[in-house]
mmCIF file of C-alpha atoms and ligand atoms in Angstrom:
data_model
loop_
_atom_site.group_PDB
_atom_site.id
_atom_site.type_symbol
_atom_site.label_atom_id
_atom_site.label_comp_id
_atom_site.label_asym_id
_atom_site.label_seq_id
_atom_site.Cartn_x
_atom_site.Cartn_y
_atom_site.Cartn_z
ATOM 1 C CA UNK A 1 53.043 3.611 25.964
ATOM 2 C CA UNK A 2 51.845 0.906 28.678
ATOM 3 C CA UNK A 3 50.614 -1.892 26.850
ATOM 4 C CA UNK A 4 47.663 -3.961 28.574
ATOM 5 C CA UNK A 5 48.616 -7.700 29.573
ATOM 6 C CA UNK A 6 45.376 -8.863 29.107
ATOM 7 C CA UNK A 7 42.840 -8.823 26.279
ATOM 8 C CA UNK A 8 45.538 -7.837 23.576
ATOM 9 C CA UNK A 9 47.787 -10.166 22.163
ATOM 10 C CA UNK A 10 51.204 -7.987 20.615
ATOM 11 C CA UNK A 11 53.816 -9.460 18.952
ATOM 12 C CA UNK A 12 57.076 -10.005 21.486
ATOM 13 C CA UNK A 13 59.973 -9.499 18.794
ATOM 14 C CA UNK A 14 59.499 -6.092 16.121
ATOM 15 C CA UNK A 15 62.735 -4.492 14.634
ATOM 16 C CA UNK A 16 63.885 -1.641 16.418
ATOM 17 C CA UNK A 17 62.800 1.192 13.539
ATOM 18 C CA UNK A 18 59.395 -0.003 14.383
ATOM 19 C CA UNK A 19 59.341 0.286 18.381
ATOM 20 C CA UNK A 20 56.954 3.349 18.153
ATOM 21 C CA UNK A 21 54.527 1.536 16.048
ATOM 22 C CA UNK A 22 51.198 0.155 16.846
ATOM 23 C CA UNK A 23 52.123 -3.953 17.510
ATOM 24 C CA UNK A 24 49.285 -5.925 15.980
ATOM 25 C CA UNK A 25 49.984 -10.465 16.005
ATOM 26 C CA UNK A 26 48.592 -11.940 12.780
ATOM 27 C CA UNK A 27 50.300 -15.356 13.420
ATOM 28 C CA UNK A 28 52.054 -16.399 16.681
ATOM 29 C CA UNK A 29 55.679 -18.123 16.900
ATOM 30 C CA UNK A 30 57.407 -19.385 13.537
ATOM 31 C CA UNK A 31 56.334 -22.385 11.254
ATOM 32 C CA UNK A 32 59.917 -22.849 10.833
ATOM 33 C CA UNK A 33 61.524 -22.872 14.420
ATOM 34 C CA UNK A 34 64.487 -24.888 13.060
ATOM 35 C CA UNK A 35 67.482 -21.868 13.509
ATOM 36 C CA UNK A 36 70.463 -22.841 14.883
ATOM 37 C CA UNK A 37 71.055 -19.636 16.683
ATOM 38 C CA UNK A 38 67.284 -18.620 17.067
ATOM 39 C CA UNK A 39 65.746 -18.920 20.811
ATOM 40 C CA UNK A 40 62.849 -15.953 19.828
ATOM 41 C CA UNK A 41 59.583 -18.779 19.577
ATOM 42 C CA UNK A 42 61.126 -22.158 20.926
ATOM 43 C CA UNK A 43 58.354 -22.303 23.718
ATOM 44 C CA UNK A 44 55.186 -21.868 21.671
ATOM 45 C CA UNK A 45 53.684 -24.213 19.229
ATOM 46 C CA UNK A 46 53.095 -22.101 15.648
ATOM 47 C CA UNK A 47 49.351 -20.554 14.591
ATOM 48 C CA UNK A 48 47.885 -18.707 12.609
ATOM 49 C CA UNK A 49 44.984 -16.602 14.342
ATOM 50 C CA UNK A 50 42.029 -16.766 13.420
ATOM 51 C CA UNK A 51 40.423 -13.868 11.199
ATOM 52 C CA UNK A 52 37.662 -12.876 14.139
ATOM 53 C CA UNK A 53 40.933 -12.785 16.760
ATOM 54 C CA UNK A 54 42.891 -10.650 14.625
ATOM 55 C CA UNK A 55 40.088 -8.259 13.666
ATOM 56 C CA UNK A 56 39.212 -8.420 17.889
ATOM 57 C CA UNK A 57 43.366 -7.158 18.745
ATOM 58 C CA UNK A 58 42.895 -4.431 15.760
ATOM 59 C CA UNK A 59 39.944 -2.787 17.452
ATOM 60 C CA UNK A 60 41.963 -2.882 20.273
ATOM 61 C CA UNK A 61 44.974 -1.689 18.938
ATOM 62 C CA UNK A 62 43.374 1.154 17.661
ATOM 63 C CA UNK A 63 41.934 2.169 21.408
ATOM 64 C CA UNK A 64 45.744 1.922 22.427
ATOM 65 C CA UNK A 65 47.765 3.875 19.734
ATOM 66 C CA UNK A 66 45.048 5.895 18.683
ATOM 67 C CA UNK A 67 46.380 7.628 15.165
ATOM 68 C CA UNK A 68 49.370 5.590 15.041
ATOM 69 C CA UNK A 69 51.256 6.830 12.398
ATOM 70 C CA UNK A 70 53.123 3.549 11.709
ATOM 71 C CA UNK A 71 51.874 -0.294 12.175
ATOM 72 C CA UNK A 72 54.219 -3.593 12.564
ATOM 73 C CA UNK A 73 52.681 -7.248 11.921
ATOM 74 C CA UNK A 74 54.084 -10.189 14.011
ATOM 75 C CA UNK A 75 54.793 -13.091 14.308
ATOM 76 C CA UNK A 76 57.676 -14.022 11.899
ATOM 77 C CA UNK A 77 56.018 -14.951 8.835
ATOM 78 C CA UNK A 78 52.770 -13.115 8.661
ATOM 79 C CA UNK A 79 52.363 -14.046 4.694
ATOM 80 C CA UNK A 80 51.449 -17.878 5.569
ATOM 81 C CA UNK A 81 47.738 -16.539 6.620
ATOM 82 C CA UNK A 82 45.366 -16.943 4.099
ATOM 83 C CA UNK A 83 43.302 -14.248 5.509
ATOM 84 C CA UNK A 84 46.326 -11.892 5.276
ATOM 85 C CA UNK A 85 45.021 -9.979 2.523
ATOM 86 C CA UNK A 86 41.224 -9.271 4.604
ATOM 87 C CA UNK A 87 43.733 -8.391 7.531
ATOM 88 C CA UNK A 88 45.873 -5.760 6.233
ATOM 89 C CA UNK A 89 42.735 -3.812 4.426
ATOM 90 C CA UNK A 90 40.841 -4.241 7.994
ATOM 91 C CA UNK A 91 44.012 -2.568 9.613
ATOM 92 C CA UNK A 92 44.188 0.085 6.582
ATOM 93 C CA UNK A 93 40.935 0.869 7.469
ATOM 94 C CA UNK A 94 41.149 1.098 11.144
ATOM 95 C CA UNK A 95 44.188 2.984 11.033
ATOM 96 C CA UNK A 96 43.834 5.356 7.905
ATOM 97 C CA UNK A 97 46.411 7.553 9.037
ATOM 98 C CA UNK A 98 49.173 5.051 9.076
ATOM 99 C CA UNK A 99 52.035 5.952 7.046
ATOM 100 C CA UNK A 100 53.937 2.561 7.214
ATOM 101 C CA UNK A 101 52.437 -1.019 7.502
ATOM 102 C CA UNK A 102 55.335 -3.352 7.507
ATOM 103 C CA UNK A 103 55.711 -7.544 8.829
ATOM 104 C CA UNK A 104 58.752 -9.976 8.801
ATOM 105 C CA UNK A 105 58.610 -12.265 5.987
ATOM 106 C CA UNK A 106 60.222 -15.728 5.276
ATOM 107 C CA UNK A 107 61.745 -16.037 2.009
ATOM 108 C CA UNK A 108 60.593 -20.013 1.643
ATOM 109 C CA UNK A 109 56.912 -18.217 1.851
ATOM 110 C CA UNK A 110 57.442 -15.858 -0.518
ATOM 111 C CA UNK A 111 58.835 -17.992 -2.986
ATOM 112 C CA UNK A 112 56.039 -20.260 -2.706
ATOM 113 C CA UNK A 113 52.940 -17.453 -2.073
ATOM 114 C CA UNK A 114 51.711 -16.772 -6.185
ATOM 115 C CA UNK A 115 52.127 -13.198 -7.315
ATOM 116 C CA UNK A 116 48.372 -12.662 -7.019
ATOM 117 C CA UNK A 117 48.681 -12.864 -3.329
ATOM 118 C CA UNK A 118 51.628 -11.308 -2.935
ATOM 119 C CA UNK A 119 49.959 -8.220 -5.458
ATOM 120 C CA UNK A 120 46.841 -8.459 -3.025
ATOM 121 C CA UNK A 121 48.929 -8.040 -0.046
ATOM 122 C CA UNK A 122 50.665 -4.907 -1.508
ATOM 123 C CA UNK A 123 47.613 -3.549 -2.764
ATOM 124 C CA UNK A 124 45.672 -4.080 0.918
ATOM 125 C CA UNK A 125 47.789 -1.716 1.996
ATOM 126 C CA UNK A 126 51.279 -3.575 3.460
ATOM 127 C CA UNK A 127 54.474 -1.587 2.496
ATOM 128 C CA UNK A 128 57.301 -3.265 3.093
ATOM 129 C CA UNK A 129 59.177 -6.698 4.671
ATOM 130 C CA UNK A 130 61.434 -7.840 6.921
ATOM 131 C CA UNK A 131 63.484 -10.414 5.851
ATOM 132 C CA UNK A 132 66.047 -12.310 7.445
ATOM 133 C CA UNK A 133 68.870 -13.300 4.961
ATOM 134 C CA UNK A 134 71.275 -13.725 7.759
ATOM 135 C CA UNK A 135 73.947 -15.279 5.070
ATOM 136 C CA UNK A 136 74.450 -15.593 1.358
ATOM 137 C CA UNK A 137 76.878 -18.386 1.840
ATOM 138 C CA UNK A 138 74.865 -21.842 0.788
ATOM 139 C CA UNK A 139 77.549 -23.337 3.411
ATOM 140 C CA UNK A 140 76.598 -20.854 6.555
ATOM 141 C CA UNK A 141 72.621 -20.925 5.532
ATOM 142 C CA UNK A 142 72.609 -24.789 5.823
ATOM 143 C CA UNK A 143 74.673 -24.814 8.976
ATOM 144 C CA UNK A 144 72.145 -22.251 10.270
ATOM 145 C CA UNK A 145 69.242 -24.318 9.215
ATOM 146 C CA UNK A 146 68.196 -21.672 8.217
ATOM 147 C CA UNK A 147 65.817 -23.291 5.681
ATOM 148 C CA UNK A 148 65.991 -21.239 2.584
ATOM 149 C CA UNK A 149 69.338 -21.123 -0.156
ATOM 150 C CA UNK A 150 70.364 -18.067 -1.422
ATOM 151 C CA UNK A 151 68.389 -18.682 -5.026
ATOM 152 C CA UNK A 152 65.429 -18.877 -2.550
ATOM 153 C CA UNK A 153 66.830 -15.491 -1.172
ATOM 154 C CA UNK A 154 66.946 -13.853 -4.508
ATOM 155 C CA UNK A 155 63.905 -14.849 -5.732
ATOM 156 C CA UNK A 156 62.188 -13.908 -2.894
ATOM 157 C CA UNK A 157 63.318 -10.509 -3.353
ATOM 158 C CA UNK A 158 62.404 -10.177 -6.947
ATOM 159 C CA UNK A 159 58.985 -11.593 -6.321
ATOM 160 C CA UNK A 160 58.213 -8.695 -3.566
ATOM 161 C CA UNK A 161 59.610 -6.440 -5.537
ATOM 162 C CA UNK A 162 57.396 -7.502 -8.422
ATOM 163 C CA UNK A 163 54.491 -6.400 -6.212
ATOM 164 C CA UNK A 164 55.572 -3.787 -5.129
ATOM 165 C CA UNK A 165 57.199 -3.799 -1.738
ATOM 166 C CA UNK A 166 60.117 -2.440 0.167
ATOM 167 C CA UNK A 167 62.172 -4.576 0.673
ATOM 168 C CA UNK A 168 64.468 -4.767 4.370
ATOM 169 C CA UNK A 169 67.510 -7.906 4.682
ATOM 170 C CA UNK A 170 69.408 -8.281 7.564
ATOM 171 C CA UNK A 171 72.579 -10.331 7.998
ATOM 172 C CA UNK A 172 73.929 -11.928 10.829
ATOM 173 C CA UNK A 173 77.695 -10.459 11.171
ATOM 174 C CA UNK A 174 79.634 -13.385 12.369
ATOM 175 C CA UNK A 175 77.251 -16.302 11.275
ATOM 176 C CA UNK A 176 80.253 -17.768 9.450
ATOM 177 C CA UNK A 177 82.273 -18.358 12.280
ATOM 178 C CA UNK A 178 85.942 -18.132 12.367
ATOM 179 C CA UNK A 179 86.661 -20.584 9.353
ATOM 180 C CA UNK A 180 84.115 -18.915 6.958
ATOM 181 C CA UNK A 181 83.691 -15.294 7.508
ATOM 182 C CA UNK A 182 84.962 -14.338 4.147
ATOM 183 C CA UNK A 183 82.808 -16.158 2.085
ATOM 184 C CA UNK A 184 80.020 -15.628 4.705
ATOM 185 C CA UNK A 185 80.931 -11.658 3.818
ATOM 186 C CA UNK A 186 81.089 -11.592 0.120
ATOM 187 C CA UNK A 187 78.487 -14.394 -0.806
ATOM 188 C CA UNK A 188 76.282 -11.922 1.166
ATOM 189 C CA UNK A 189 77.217 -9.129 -0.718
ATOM 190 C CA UNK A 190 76.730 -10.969 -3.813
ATOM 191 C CA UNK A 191 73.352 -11.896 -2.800
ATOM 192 C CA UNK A 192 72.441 -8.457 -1.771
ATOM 193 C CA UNK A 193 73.526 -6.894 -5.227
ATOM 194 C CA UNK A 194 71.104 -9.293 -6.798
ATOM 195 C CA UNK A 195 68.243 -8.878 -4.582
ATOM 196 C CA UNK A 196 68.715 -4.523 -4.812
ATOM 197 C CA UNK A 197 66.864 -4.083 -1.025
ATOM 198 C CA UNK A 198 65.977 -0.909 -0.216
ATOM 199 C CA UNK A 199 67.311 -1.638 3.672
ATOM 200 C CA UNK A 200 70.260 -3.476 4.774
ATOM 201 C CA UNK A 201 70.409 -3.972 8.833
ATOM 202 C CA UNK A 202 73.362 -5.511 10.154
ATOM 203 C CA UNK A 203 73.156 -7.849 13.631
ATOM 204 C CA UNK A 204 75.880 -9.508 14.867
ATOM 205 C CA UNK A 205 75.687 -13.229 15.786
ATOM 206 C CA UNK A 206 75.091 -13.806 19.590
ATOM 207 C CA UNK A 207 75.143 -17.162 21.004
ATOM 208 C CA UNK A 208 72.150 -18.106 23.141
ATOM 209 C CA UNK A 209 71.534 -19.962 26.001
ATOM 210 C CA UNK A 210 69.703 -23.774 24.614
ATOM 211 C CA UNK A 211 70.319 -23.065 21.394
ATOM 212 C CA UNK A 212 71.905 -25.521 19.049
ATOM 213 C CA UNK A 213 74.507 -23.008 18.298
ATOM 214 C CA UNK A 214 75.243 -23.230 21.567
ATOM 215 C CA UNK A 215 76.021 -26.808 21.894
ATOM 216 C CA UNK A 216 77.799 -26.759 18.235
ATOM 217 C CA UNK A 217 79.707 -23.527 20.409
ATOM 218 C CA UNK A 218 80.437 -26.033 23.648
ATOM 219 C CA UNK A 219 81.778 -29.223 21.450
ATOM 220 C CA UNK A 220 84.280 -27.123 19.160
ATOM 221 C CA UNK A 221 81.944 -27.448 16.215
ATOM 222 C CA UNK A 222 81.494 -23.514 15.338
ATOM 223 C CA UNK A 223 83.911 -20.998 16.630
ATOM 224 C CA UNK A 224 83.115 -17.582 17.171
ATOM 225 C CA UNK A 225 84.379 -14.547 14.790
ATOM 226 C CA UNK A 226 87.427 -12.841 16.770
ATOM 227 C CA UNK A 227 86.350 -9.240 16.922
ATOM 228 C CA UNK A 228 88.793 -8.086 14.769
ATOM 229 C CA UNK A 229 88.006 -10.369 11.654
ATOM 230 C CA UNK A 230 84.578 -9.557 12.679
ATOM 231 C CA UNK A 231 85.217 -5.973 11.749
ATOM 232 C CA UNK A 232 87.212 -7.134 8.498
ATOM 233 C CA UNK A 233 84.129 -8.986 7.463
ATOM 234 C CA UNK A 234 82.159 -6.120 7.934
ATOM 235 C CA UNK A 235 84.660 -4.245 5.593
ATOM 236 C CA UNK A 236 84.884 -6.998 2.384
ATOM 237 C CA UNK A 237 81.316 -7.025 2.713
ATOM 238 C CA UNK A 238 80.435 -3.265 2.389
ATOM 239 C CA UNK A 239 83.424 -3.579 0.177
ATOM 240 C CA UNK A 240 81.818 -5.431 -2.230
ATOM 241 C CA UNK A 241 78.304 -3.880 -2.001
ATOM 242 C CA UNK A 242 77.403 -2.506 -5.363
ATOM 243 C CA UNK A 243 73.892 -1.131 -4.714
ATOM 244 C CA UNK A 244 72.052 1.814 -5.618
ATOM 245 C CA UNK A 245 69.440 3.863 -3.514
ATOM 246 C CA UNK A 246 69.934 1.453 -0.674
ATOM 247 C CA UNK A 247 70.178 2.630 3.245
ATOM 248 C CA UNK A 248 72.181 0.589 5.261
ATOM 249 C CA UNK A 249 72.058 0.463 9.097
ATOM 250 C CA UNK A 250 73.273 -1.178 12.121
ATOM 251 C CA UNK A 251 70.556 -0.289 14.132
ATOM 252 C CA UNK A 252 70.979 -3.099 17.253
ATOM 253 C CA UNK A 253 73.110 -2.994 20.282
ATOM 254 C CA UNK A 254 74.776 -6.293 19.538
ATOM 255 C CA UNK A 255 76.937 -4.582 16.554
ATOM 256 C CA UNK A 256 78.705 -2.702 19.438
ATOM 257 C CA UNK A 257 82.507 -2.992 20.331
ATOM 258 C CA UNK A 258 83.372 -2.078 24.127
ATOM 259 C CA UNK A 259 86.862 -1.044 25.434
ATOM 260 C CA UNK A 260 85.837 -1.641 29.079
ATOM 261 C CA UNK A 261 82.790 0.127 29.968
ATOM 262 C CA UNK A 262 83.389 2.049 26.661
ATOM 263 C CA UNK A 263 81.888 1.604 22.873
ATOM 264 C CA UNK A 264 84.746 1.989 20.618
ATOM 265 C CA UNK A 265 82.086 0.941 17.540
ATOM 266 C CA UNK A 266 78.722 1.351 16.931
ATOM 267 C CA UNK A 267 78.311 -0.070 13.647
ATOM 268 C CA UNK A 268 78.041 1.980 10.457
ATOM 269 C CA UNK A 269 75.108 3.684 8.661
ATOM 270 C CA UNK A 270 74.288 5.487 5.708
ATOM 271 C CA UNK A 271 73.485 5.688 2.086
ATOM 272 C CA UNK A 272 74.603 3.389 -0.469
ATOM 273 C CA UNK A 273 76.702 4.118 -2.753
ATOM 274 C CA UNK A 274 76.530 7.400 -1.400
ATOM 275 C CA UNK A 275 78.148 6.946 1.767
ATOM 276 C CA UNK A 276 80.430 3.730 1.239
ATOM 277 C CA UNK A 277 83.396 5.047 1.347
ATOM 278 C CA UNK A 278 82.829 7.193 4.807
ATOM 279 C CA UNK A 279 81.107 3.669 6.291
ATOM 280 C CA UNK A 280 84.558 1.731 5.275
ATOM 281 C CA UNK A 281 86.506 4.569 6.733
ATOM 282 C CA UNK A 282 84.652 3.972 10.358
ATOM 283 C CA UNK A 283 85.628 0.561 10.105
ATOM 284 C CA UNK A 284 89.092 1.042 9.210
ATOM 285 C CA UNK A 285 89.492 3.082 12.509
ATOM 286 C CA UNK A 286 87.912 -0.068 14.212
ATOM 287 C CA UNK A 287 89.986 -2.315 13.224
ATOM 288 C CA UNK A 288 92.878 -0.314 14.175
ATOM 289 C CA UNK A 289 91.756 -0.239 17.441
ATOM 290 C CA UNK A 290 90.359 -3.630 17.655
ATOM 291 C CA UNK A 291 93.719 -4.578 16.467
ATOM 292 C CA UNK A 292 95.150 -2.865 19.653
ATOM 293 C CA UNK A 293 92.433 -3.297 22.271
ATOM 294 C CA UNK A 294 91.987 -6.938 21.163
ATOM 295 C CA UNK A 295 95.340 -8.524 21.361
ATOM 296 C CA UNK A 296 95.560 -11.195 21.088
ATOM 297 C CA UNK A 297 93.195 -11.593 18.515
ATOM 298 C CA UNK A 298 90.620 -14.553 19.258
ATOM 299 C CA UNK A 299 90.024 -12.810 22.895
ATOM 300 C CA UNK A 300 86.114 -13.575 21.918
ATOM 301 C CA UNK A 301 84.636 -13.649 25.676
ATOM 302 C CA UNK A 302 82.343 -10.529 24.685
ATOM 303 C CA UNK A 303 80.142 -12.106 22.291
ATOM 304 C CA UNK A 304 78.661 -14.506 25.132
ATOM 305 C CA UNK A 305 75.637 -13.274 26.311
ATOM 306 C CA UNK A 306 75.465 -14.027 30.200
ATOM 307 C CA UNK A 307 73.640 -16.788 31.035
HETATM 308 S S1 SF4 B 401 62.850 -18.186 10.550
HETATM 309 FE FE1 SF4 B 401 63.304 -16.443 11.922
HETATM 310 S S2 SF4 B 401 61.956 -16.701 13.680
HETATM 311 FE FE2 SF4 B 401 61.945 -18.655 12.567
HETATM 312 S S3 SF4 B 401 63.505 -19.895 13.597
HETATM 313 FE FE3 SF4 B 401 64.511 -18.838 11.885
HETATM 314 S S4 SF4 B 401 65.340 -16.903 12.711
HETATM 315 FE FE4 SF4 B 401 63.836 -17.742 14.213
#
């Protein structure tokens, strides 16, 4: 679908199950910003639209998708408007064939938004959020700056849940570098048992250009995650996943392995508990052949993106 450049303002960044939704921008940028590893809104200031702007890119939305049978919110926090309640009922009505509404949440927000709004939200018509854990390790969240502990995590989760929602964590493979991938692995795990999402999506760490990852990267400060402990932390952490009606994914291109211009890995998906043990078995053939292909072991030139 071609997607005017004018006159409609979509959100750049959506996760990938949502690329055939309808794109409508509630906020734009983040009223955070501070990520270590995060390049995705460094070059706008944060806002929240305005109510008549919003309702203005619906419309509009609605002349582009037509029935769309799914809807995504951007930016990265949609639940700091205070109009976000008279949003997602004006979407619900525009689009009363959507299936799915869905929007990336911050945990910090969530903790702090009162269970009345989050219950208005849910009951407007919004289904389910995005959040990004990225780590349960209180050690790999600060370095991250990634503004929210994992008792913020947590409760976050139990306060959407509360209201209703699906809920959708992803964690940054690798964010605990070379001297903390373990703990990176199973504080994540133990985080995820406690908040009981009903999505899990795995991304793995990739260093960007001006980031201040990639200066701690340049002065020695973080090391990257050799692919083959990579893959081990992907196996204590699925490992030590005890979850129930959960569906975990590794739906992004940065969870691949290569072997020249080959993918030896592709990440692992499936149902939890359902399908642990066939996930860890996939990874156990990785690491055989990471162990292998990879040799020595901290050969970690593939997680650079080019610059
Ligand atoms: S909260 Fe999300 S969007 Fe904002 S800086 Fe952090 S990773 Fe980037």
């Amino acid at each position: 679908m071609e997607i005017p450049l004018s006159g409609y303002d979509a959100p750049p960044y959506r996760p990938p199950n949502e690329a055939g939704s309808a794109l409508i921008r509630v906020t734009r940028g983040c009223p955070w910003n501070r990520c270590t590893f995060c390049s995705m809104y460094k070059r706008g200031r944060f806002r929240a639209k305005p109510l008549g702007e919003v309702k203005a890119d619906v419309l509009t939305a609605r002349e582009i998708y037509g029935a769309a049978a799914s809807i995504f919110l951007g930016d990265s926090d949609s639940l700091v408007h205070k109009d976000f309640p008279e949003i997602v009922a004006f979407i619900r009505e525009t689009f009363p064939e959507a299936r799915r509404v869905t929007t990336y949440a911050r945990a910090g927000t969530v903790v702090r938004r009162s269970p009345d709004f989050l219950l208005k939200v849910r009951q407007a018509g919004l289904d389910r959020l995005h959040f990004g854990l990225e780590s349960g390790d209180p050690v790999v969240l600060e370095r991250l700056c990634k503004g929210a502990a994992p008792g913020h995590m947590m409760e976050a989760a139990r306060k959407a849940k509360a209201a209703g929602f699906e809920i959708s964590f992803y964690v940054l493979c690798g964010a605990g570098g070379r001297d903390r991938w373990r703990e990176h692995a199973l504080n994540s795990a133990r985080v995820l048992n406690a908040a009981s999402p009903d999505f899990i999506r795995l991304r793995t760490l990739t260093v960007q250009f001006g980031t201040e990852l990639d200066d701690s990267l340049r002065t020695g400060e973080f090391e990257l995650t050799p692919p083959r402990e990579r893959l081990e932390e992907i196996r204590l952490f699925v490992e030590n996943l005890d979850l129930e009606g959960c569906f975990l994914a590794s739906d992004h291109l940065t969870n691949y392995l290569w072997e020249g211009d080959t993918v030896i890995y592709r990440g692992i998906a499936g149902e939890l508990p359902a399908e642990k043990e066939r996930m860890l078995r996939t990874v156990e053939k990785a690491i055989a052949r990471a162990s292998f292909i990879f040799s020595p072991p901290d050969k970690v030139e593939i997680f650079l993106l080019k610059k």
